[in-house]
Short mmCIF file of C-alpha atoms in Angstrom, two decimals:
data_model
loop_
_atom_site.label_atom_id
_atom_site.label_comp_id
_atom_site.label_asym_id
_atom_site.label_seq_id
_atom_site.Cartn_x
_atom_site.Cartn_y
_atom_site.Cartn_z
CA MET A 259 0.01 0.14 -0.07
CA THR A 260 2.63 2.47 0.95
CA ALA A 261 4.56 1.86 -2.36
CA ASP A 262 1.35 2.51 -4.40
CA THR A 263 0.51 5.59 -2.27
CA SER A 264 4.13 7.03 -3.04
CA ARG A 265 4.28 6.21 -6.69
CA ASP A 266 0.66 7.88 -7.33
CA ASP A 267 1.18 10.66 -4.73
CA GLY A 268 1.06 13.52 -7.09
CA ARG A 269 -1.99 12.34 -9.33
CA LEU A 270 -3.93 11.15 -6.58
CA THR A 271 -4.09 14.67 -4.89
CA VAL A 272 -5.16 16.25 -8.20
CA VAL A 273 -7.81 13.53 -8.62
CA GLU A 274 -8.82 13.66 -4.89
CA GLN A 275 -9.13 17.39 -4.92
CA THR A 276 -11.45 17.17 -8.17
CA ARG A 277 -13.54 14.51 -6.26
CA LYS A 278 -13.76 16.57 -3.04
CA ARG A 279 -14.61 19.76 -4.95
CA SER A 280 -17.04 18.07 -7.26
CA ALA A 281 -18.79 16.53 -4.11
CA GLU A 282 -19.11 19.85 -2.70
CA LEU A 283 -20.43 21.54 -5.57
CA PHE A 284 -23.09 18.47 -5.94
CA MET A 285 -24.14 19.29 -2.32
CA VAL A 286 -24.60 22.92 -3.39
CA PHE A 287 -26.39 21.98 -6.64
CA ARG A 288 -28.88 19.41 -4.91
CA ASP A 289 -29.39 21.61 -1.87
CA GLU A 290 -33.23 22.46 -1.85
CA THR A 291 -32.65 25.45 0.26
CA ALA A 292 -29.98 27.07 -1.82
CA THR A 293 -30.97 29.97 -3.87
CA ALA A 294 -31.48 29.47 -7.71
CA THR A 295 -28.20 31.67 -8.21
CA GLU A 296 -26.43 29.61 -5.88
CA ARG A 297 -27.47 26.40 -7.71
CA ASP A 298 -26.76 27.75 -10.98
CA GLY A 299 -23.47 28.67 -9.98
CA ALA A 300 -22.59 25.23 -8.60
CA ARG A 301 -23.87 23.66 -11.88
CA ASP A 302 -21.62 25.90 -13.96
CA ALA A 303 -18.76 25.07 -11.77
CA LEU A 304 -19.41 21.31 -12.03
CA VAL A 305 -19.41 21.64 -15.76
CA HIS A 306 -16.23 23.60 -15.91
CA LEU A 307 -14.53 21.30 -13.34
CA HIS A 308 -15.35 18.31 -15.21
CA LEU A 309 -14.35 19.66 -18.82
CA PRO A 310 -10.96 17.97 -18.98
CA LEU A 311 -12.87 14.74 -18.87
CA VAL A 312 -14.67 15.80 -21.93
CA GLU A 313 -11.40 16.71 -23.79
CA HIS A 314 -10.06 13.38 -22.44
CA CYS A 315 -13.04 11.49 -24.18
CA ALA A 316 -12.90 13.46 -27.26
CA ARG A 317 -9.51 12.95 -27.75
CA ARG A 318 -10.16 9.19 -28.28
CA PHE A 319 -12.22 10.23 -31.66
CA ARG A 320 -9.47 12.62 -32.98
CA ASN A 321 -8.53 12.07 -36.70
CA ARG A 322 -12.04 10.72 -37.67
CA GLY A 323 -12.53 13.68 -39.88
CA GLU A 324 -14.50 15.87 -37.43
CA PRO A 325 -12.87 18.77 -35.70
CA PHE A 326 -11.81 18.27 -32.23
CA GLU A 327 -13.61 21.53 -31.07
CA ASP A 328 -16.77 20.14 -32.32
CA LEU A 329 -16.48 16.82 -30.57
CA VAL A 330 -15.62 18.79 -27.31
CA GLN A 331 -18.71 20.69 -27.75
CA VAL A 332 -21.07 17.70 -28.18
CA GLY A 333 -19.25 15.81 -25.44
CA THR A 334 -20.06 18.87 -23.29
CA ILE A 335 -23.56 18.48 -23.98
CA GLY A 336 -23.11 14.74 -22.42
CA LEU A 337 -21.44 16.23 -19.53
CA ILE A 338 -24.34 18.74 -18.60
CA LYS A 339 -26.55 16.03 -18.85
CA SER A 340 -24.77 13.89 -16.61
CA VAL A 341 -24.41 16.77 -14.15
CA ASP A 342 -28.27 16.98 -14.36
CA ARG A 343 -28.80 13.50 -13.87
CA PHE A 344 -26.15 12.26 -11.48
CA ASP A 345 -27.60 10.62 -8.47
CA THR A 346 -25.04 11.42 -5.51
CA GLU A 347 -26.49 8.80 -3.50
CA ARG A 348 -25.54 6.04 -5.76
CA GLY A 349 -21.97 5.98 -4.27
CA VAL A 350 -20.00 6.10 -7.72
CA GLU A 351 -17.79 8.74 -8.69
CA PHE A 352 -19.07 11.26 -11.06
CA SER A 353 -16.45 10.57 -13.61
CA THR A 354 -17.49 6.99 -13.70
CA TYR A 355 -20.93 8.09 -14.19
CA ALA A 356 -20.30 10.54 -16.90
CA THR A 357 -17.87 9.00 -19.04
CA PRO A 358 -20.27 6.58 -20.83
CA THR A 359 -22.70 9.46 -21.18
CA ILE A 360 -20.04 11.77 -22.68
CA ILE A 361 -18.78 9.06 -25.17
CA GLY A 362 -22.28 8.31 -25.96
CA GLU A 363 -23.02 11.63 -27.05
CA ILE A 364 -20.02 11.99 -28.97
CA LYS A 365 -20.88 8.48 -30.81
CA ARG A 366 -24.27 9.74 -31.40
CA TYR A 367 -22.76 13.03 -33.19
CA PHE A 368 -20.74 10.70 -35.49
CA ARG A 369 -23.85 8.44 -36.25
CA ASP A 370 -26.24 11.48 -36.88
CA LYS A 371 -24.04 13.70 -38.31
CA GLY A 372 -21.36 11.52 -39.75
CA TRP A 373 -22.24 9.22 -42.83
CA ALA A 374 -25.20 10.50 -44.79
CA ILE A 375 -24.96 6.94 -46.74
CA ARG A 376 -23.63 4.08 -45.02
CA VAL A 377 -20.31 3.18 -46.02
CA PRO A 378 -18.54 0.00 -45.36
CA ARG A 379 -16.23 0.08 -42.52
CA ARG A 380 -13.41 -0.78 -44.88
CA LEU A 381 -13.96 2.40 -46.84
CA GLN A 382 -14.33 4.39 -43.77
CA GLU A 383 -11.05 3.30 -42.28
CA LEU A 384 -9.43 3.84 -45.86
CA ARG A 385 -10.65 7.31 -45.87
CA MET A 386 -9.12 8.01 -42.57
CA GLN A 387 -5.90 6.61 -43.78
CA ILE A 388 -6.11 8.74 -47.05
CA SER A 389 -6.86 11.84 -45.15
CA ALA A 390 -3.71 11.43 -42.77
CA THR A 391 -1.45 10.27 -45.32
CA THR A 392 -2.44 13.28 -47.70
CA ALA A 393 -1.63 15.69 -44.81
CA GLU A 394 1.83 13.98 -44.16
CA LEU A 395 2.74 13.89 -47.58
CA THR A 396 1.64 17.41 -48.39
CA GLN A 397 4.04 18.28 -45.56
CA SER A 398 7.11 16.37 -46.73
CA LEU A 399 6.51 16.95 -50.47
CA GLY A 400 5.63 20.72 -50.18
CA ARG A 401 2.91 20.01 -52.53
CA SER A 402 -0.34 18.27 -52.86
CA PRO A 403 0.45 14.35 -53.29
CA LEU A 404 -0.33 12.08 -56.37
CA PRO A 405 -2.80 9.30 -55.81
CA ARG A 406 -0.06 6.94 -56.87
CA GLU A 407 2.17 8.43 -53.84
CA ILE A 408 -0.63 8.07 -51.26
CA ALA A 409 -1.24 4.42 -52.48
CA ASP A 410 2.26 3.60 -52.12
CA ALA A 411 2.48 5.17 -48.59
CA ILE A 412 -0.59 3.22 -47.62
CA GLY A 413 0.25 -0.07 -49.38
CA CYS A 414 -2.89 -0.12 -51.42
CA SER A 415 -3.77 0.40 -55.19
CA VAL A 416 -4.73 3.76 -56.85
CA GLU A 417 -7.96 2.25 -57.63
CA GLU A 418 -8.74 2.00 -53.81
CA ILE A 419 -7.66 5.57 -53.22
CA ILE A 420 -10.24 6.68 -55.87
CA GLU A 421 -12.67 4.70 -54.18
CA GLY A 422 -12.10 6.06 -51.10
CA LEU A 423 -12.52 9.73 -52.48
CA GLU A 424 -15.88 9.20 -53.74
CA SER A 425 -16.90 7.36 -50.31
CA SER A 426 -15.54 10.63 -48.49
CA ASN A 427 -18.27 12.47 -50.32
CA ALA A 428 -20.82 10.26 -48.60
CA TYR A 429 -19.78 11.73 -45.41
CA ALA A 430 -21.49 14.80 -43.87
CA THR A 431 -22.50 16.10 -47.13
CA LEU A 432 -25.50 15.36 -49.16
CA SER A 433 -24.36 15.60 -52.73
CA LEU A 434 -26.93 17.11 -55.19
CA ASP A 435 -27.27 13.73 -56.95
CA ALA A 436 -27.66 11.73 -53.76
CA THR A 437 -30.93 9.96 -53.77
CA ASP A 438 -32.96 10.79 -50.86
CA ASP A 439 -33.38 7.39 -49.44
CA GLY A 440 -29.56 7.12 -49.41
CA SER A 441 -29.36 4.16 -52.35
CA ASP A 442 -28.39 4.42 -55.78
CA THR A 443 -31.30 2.89 -57.31
CA GLY A 444 -34.90 4.45 -57.03
CA GLY A 445 -35.44 7.28 -54.44
CA GLN A 446 -35.59 10.87 -55.82
CA SER A 447 -32.12 12.85 -56.03
CA MET A 448 -32.08 16.33 -54.75
CA LEU A 449 -31.50 17.57 -58.44
CA GLU A 450 -34.77 16.12 -59.54
CA ALA A 451 -36.72 17.54 -56.56
CA MET A 452 -35.62 20.84 -57.79
CA GLY A 453 -38.09 22.84 -59.44
CA VAL A 454 -37.72 24.03 -63.10
CA ASP A 455 -36.35 27.67 -63.02
CA ASP A 456 -38.26 30.43 -64.85
CA ASP A 457 -35.61 31.44 -67.41
CA ALA A 458 -36.43 35.10 -67.52
CA LEU A 459 -36.24 35.22 -63.73
CA GLU A 460 -32.96 33.53 -63.21
CA HIS A 461 -31.15 36.18 -65.36
CA VAL A 462 -32.53 39.12 -63.13
CA GLU A 463 -30.49 39.44 -60.08
CA ILE A 464 -28.31 36.40 -59.61
CA ARG A 465 -25.40 38.35 -58.72
CA GLU A 466 -27.38 40.24 -56.39
CA SER A 467 -28.94 37.22 -54.68
CA VAL A 468 -25.56 35.48 -54.29
CA LYS A 469 -24.45 38.38 -52.28
CA PRO A 470 -26.87 38.00 -49.24
CA LEU A 471 -26.38 34.12 -49.20
CA LEU A 472 -22.66 34.78 -49.01
CA GLU A 473 -23.24 37.11 -46.16
CA ASN A 474 -25.11 34.38 -44.15
CA LEU A 475 -22.26 31.79 -44.66
CA PRO A 476 -20.55 30.88 -41.38
CA PRO A 477 -17.48 32.72 -41.35
CA ARG A 478 -15.09 29.56 -41.77
CA GLU A 479 -17.31 28.63 -45.08
CA LYS A 480 -17.07 32.09 -46.30
CA LYS A 481 -13.32 32.30 -45.84
CA ILE A 482 -12.79 29.00 -47.52
CA LEU A 483 -14.89 30.21 -50.85
CA LEU A 484 -13.04 33.36 -50.84
CA LEU A 485 -9.63 31.70 -50.54
CA ARG A 486 -10.60 29.09 -53.16
CA PHE A 487 -12.27 31.43 -55.68
CA PHE A 488 -10.89 34.76 -54.96
CA LYS A 489 -7.50 34.02 -53.80
CA ASN A 490 -7.15 31.01 -56.37
CA MET A 491 -5.51 28.98 -53.33
CA THR A 492 -5.66 25.38 -53.50
CA GLN A 493 -7.47 22.99 -50.88
CA SER A 494 -4.08 22.26 -49.20
CA GLN A 495 -3.28 25.76 -48.82
CA ILE A 496 -6.63 26.69 -47.38
CA ALA A 497 -6.43 23.62 -45.30
CA GLU A 498 -3.07 24.81 -43.78
CA GLU A 499 -4.16 28.54 -43.56
CA ILE A 500 -7.31 27.45 -41.72
CA GLY A 501 -5.97 24.49 -39.71
CA VAL A 502 -8.03 21.70 -40.89
CA SER A 503 -7.41 18.73 -43.23
CA GLN A 504 -7.53 19.13 -46.76
CA MET A 505 -10.38 16.40 -47.06
CA HIS A 506 -12.30 18.70 -44.51
CA VAL A 507 -11.80 21.64 -46.75
CA SER A 508 -12.97 19.64 -49.77
CA ARG A 509 -16.27 18.48 -47.60
CA LEU A 510 -17.07 22.00 -46.67
CA LEU A 511 -16.63 23.27 -50.15
CA SER A 512 -18.65 21.00 -51.71
CA ARG A 513 -21.10 21.37 -49.05
CA THR A 514 -21.28 25.13 -49.28
CA LEU A 515 -21.48 25.03 -53.04
CA ASP A 516 -24.38 22.71 -52.97
CA GLN A 517 -26.23 24.89 -50.28
CA LEU A 518 -25.50 27.91 -52.35
CA ARG A 519 -26.69 26.25 -55.80
CA GLN A 520 -29.72 25.07 -53.67
CA SER A 521 -30.78 28.42 -52.15
CA LEU A 522 -30.13 29.96 -55.38
CA ASP A 523 -32.40 27.66 -56.97
CA GLU A 524 -35.01 28.02 -54.48
CA GLY A 525 -34.81 31.92 -54.57
CA MET B 268 3.25 -7.19 -83.14
CA SER B 269 -0.22 -8.54 -84.48
CA ASP B 270 -1.68 -6.55 -81.29
CA THR B 271 -0.15 -3.29 -82.60
CA SER B 272 -1.36 -3.52 -86.00
CA SER B 273 -4.94 -4.65 -85.20
CA LEU B 274 -5.06 -1.54 -82.87
CA ALA B 275 -3.56 0.82 -85.39
CA SER B 276 -6.17 -0.54 -88.12
CA GLY B 277 -9.08 0.26 -85.64
CA ASP B 278 -11.16 3.27 -85.59
CA ALA B 279 -9.19 5.03 -82.48
CA PRO B 280 -5.97 6.52 -83.25
CA ALA B 281 -2.99 4.54 -82.86
CA PRO B 282 -1.87 4.20 -78.98
CA GLY B 283 1.25 4.54 -77.34
CA VAL B 284 2.61 7.67 -79.35
CA PRO B 285 3.84 10.05 -76.76
CA GLY B 286 1.40 13.24 -76.67
CA ASP B 287 -1.04 11.52 -78.73
CA PRO B 288 -4.36 12.10 -76.96
CA ALA B 289 -6.01 8.48 -75.67
CA GLU B 290 -9.91 8.52 -75.82
CA VAL B 291 -12.20 7.00 -73.21
CA GLU B 292 -15.89 7.09 -73.71
CA LEU B 293 -18.91 6.33 -71.25
CA ARG B 294 -22.58 6.42 -71.98
CA LEU B 295 -24.90 6.40 -69.05
CA PRO B 296 -28.47 7.30 -68.35
CA ALA B 297 -29.11 11.05 -68.00
CA ASP B 298 -29.94 10.53 -64.33
CA GLY B 299 -28.53 12.07 -61.18
CA ALA B 300 -27.85 8.88 -59.53
CA TYR B 301 -25.08 8.26 -62.27
CA VAL B 302 -23.10 11.31 -61.72
CA SER B 303 -20.78 9.64 -58.89
CA VAL B 304 -19.98 7.08 -61.51
CA VAL B 305 -18.79 9.85 -63.89
CA ARG B 306 -16.90 11.63 -60.94
CA THR B 307 -15.31 8.50 -60.02
CA LEU B 308 -14.21 7.43 -63.50
CA THR B 309 -13.02 11.12 -63.97
CA ALA B 310 -11.05 10.71 -60.80
CA GLY B 311 -9.61 7.27 -61.82
CA LEU B 312 -8.26 8.82 -65.18
CA ALA B 313 -6.81 11.78 -63.67
CA ALA B 314 -4.87 9.52 -61.30
CA ARG B 315 -3.18 7.93 -64.28
CA LEU B 316 -2.31 11.33 -65.53
CA ASP B 317 -0.47 12.25 -62.39
CA PHE B 318 -2.89 14.90 -61.29
CA THR B 319 -2.44 15.79 -57.59
CA MET B 320 -4.94 15.19 -55.08
CA ASP B 321 -5.98 18.90 -55.12
CA ASP B 322 -6.51 18.83 -58.75
CA ILE B 323 -8.71 15.92 -58.63
CA GLU B 324 -10.81 17.35 -56.03
CA ASP B 325 -11.07 20.34 -58.29
CA LEU B 326 -12.00 18.03 -61.04
CA ARG B 327 -14.64 16.22 -59.05
CA ILE B 328 -16.41 19.40 -58.43
CA ALA B 329 -16.00 20.71 -61.92
CA VAL B 330 -17.54 17.34 -63.17
CA SER B 331 -20.55 17.65 -60.60
CA GLU B 332 -21.27 21.22 -61.87
CA ALA B 333 -21.18 20.17 -65.61
CA SER B 334 -23.10 17.25 -65.04
CA ALA B 335 -25.79 19.26 -63.14
CA MET B 336 -25.92 21.82 -65.92
CA VAL B 337 -26.06 18.88 -68.68
CA LEU B 338 -28.62 16.96 -66.69
CA ASP B 339 -30.99 20.26 -66.45
CA GLU B 340 -31.12 20.32 -70.22
CA ALA B 341 -31.71 16.55 -70.85
CA ASP B 342 -34.54 15.26 -72.73
CA ALA B 343 -36.62 12.80 -70.74
CA GLY B 344 -35.00 9.15 -71.16
CA ALA B 345 -31.97 10.58 -72.81
CA GLN B 346 -28.37 9.52 -72.10
CA LEU B 347 -25.47 11.08 -70.96
CA ASP B 348 -22.58 11.00 -73.44
CA CYS B 349 -19.08 11.39 -71.63
CA ARG B 350 -16.19 11.64 -73.90
CA TYR B 351 -12.50 11.83 -72.34
CA LEU B 352 -9.39 13.08 -74.26
CA LEU B 353 -6.30 12.17 -72.16
CA ALA B 354 -2.89 13.77 -72.82
CA PRO B 355 -0.22 13.73 -70.43
CA GLY B 356 -1.19 15.93 -67.55
CA GLU B 357 -4.26 17.34 -69.28
CA LEU B 358 -7.79 15.71 -69.33
CA THR B 359 -10.60 17.20 -71.37
CA LEU B 360 -14.08 15.68 -70.79
CA THR B 361 -17.22 16.48 -72.80
CA ILE B 362 -20.55 15.54 -71.29
CA SER B 363 -23.40 16.02 -73.72
CA THR B 364 -27.00 14.55 -73.89
CA ALA B 365 -29.87 15.04 -76.20
CA ALA B 366 -31.95 18.11 -75.71
CA GLN B 367 -34.75 19.31 -78.10
CA ASP B 368 -34.79 22.82 -77.04
CA PRO B 369 -31.81 23.66 -74.81
CA VAL B 370 -31.70 27.20 -73.10
CA ALA B 371 -28.93 29.63 -74.39
CA PRO B 372 -25.80 29.18 -72.38
CA ASP B 373 -26.01 31.22 -69.26
CA TYR B 374 -22.55 32.55 -68.53
CA GLU B 375 -24.14 34.38 -65.38
CA SER B 376 -25.22 31.18 -63.59
CA PHE B 377 -23.68 29.90 -60.55
CA GLY B 378 -22.85 26.56 -61.96
CA TRP B 379 -20.83 28.03 -64.88
CA GLN B 380 -18.94 30.50 -62.57
CA VAL B 381 -17.80 27.66 -60.47
CA LEU B 382 -16.89 25.33 -63.53
CA ALA B 383 -14.93 28.44 -65.19
CA THR B 384 -13.04 28.88 -61.91
CA LEU B 385 -11.99 25.21 -61.46
CA ALA B 386 -11.42 24.22 -64.85
CA SER B 387 -8.30 25.43 -67.05
CA GLU B 388 -10.99 25.85 -69.98
CA ALA B 389 -14.63 25.32 -70.29
CA ALA B 390 -17.36 25.86 -72.87
CA ILE B 391 -21.07 25.21 -73.25
CA ASP B 392 -22.28 24.23 -76.70
CA ALA B 393 -26.22 24.37 -76.93
CA VAL B 394 -27.80 23.80 -80.23
CA PRO B 395 -31.22 22.59 -81.08
CA GLY B 396 -31.18 18.74 -80.32
CA SER B 397 -27.84 18.63 -78.16
CA TYR B 398 -26.50 20.38 -75.20
CA SER B 399 -22.84 19.92 -73.95
CA VAL B 400 -20.32 21.08 -71.56
CA ARG B 401 -16.82 20.76 -72.28
CA LEU B 402 -14.09 21.48 -69.63
CA THR B 403 -10.34 20.71 -69.79
CA VAL B 404 -8.31 20.38 -66.48
CA ARG B 405 -4.38 20.46 -66.22
CA SER B 406 -2.30 18.79 -63.71
CA SER B 407 -0.60 21.35 -61.51
CA LEU B 408 2.79 19.27 -61.92
CA GLU B 409 2.94 19.97 -65.55
CA PRO B 410 5.05 22.92 -66.76
#
């Protein structure tokens, strides 16, 4: 026992401090006699206190094509739910209780927001490998890599890389030609669902109608669009500038273009 | 040797001469569900021509835009005709379809703006009976 304590001494105290603080805060939070302000304050403090746990959970899902910050954000929703639902009488530590809820929330995010079309696991993994290898090679070569170079690095065929590219479009973006039931056969594609444009109308103010749409874009999407089309930067350069993967830029770009086109057609 | 002569005597130009464009053709129903096939074939061909991943991503978006433009004009039940000309570091794709009465090319349209930006060259050819969009993309590795 003594050996154990001495070895984990430093860490234990930090963990114990957190547990102690957590227990105190839960006392206030659950205290029926406390004022609403006090209880809200305790709830906030609890969420802040356990944020490192969310980051720890989110870190396990890095390199899966979703920004780390987004994962922390959805994980935090799980944390808040845990704080609200945690039963102090149960005799388990809060972190033990909260971890599955946080991870569950992140997984749900991947399930809901992730693949628009079910893609075989092999392709999902390949896509992640392509994404990681593209980033590495872009660094080491100082330019966007060739599919052949990526295939060599991963140890697969060029055809598989191309296959992986198409599957990456099934991720998080509904392409214009995707059918609404997610299959290749049957189902109506978004393109077919769009109304026929009135020719005369379309000419009138297309430029004017793009302007407000551009204004309404999220800042990051707007920046990507500007860098690509006005500064003529490549996707890799934009990825570097913005600090996301090239695959992510590609996805954001096609999604934004689809949205703009769709809004234009609706307008 | 018999291989070479049989190929040379065919309709296609003799392959293997450096700089001589190779031809690829694809016909499929003018239906949005098939656009992913066109995109993937295009990406596959570009990969053979030493296009970088960036080039290929641009090309894929350009193909989507061009396909959308052509599909809009296609007659009911028409076919999509995709003709590729492949040269070292350069890919030209012409997507055409049967269109009784196509609208005049709209160079203000959003799709055209995107296409013109991404492709090295692009053109629309609209005549009664047929509508086609041609795009040429060059590898950024080529001088």
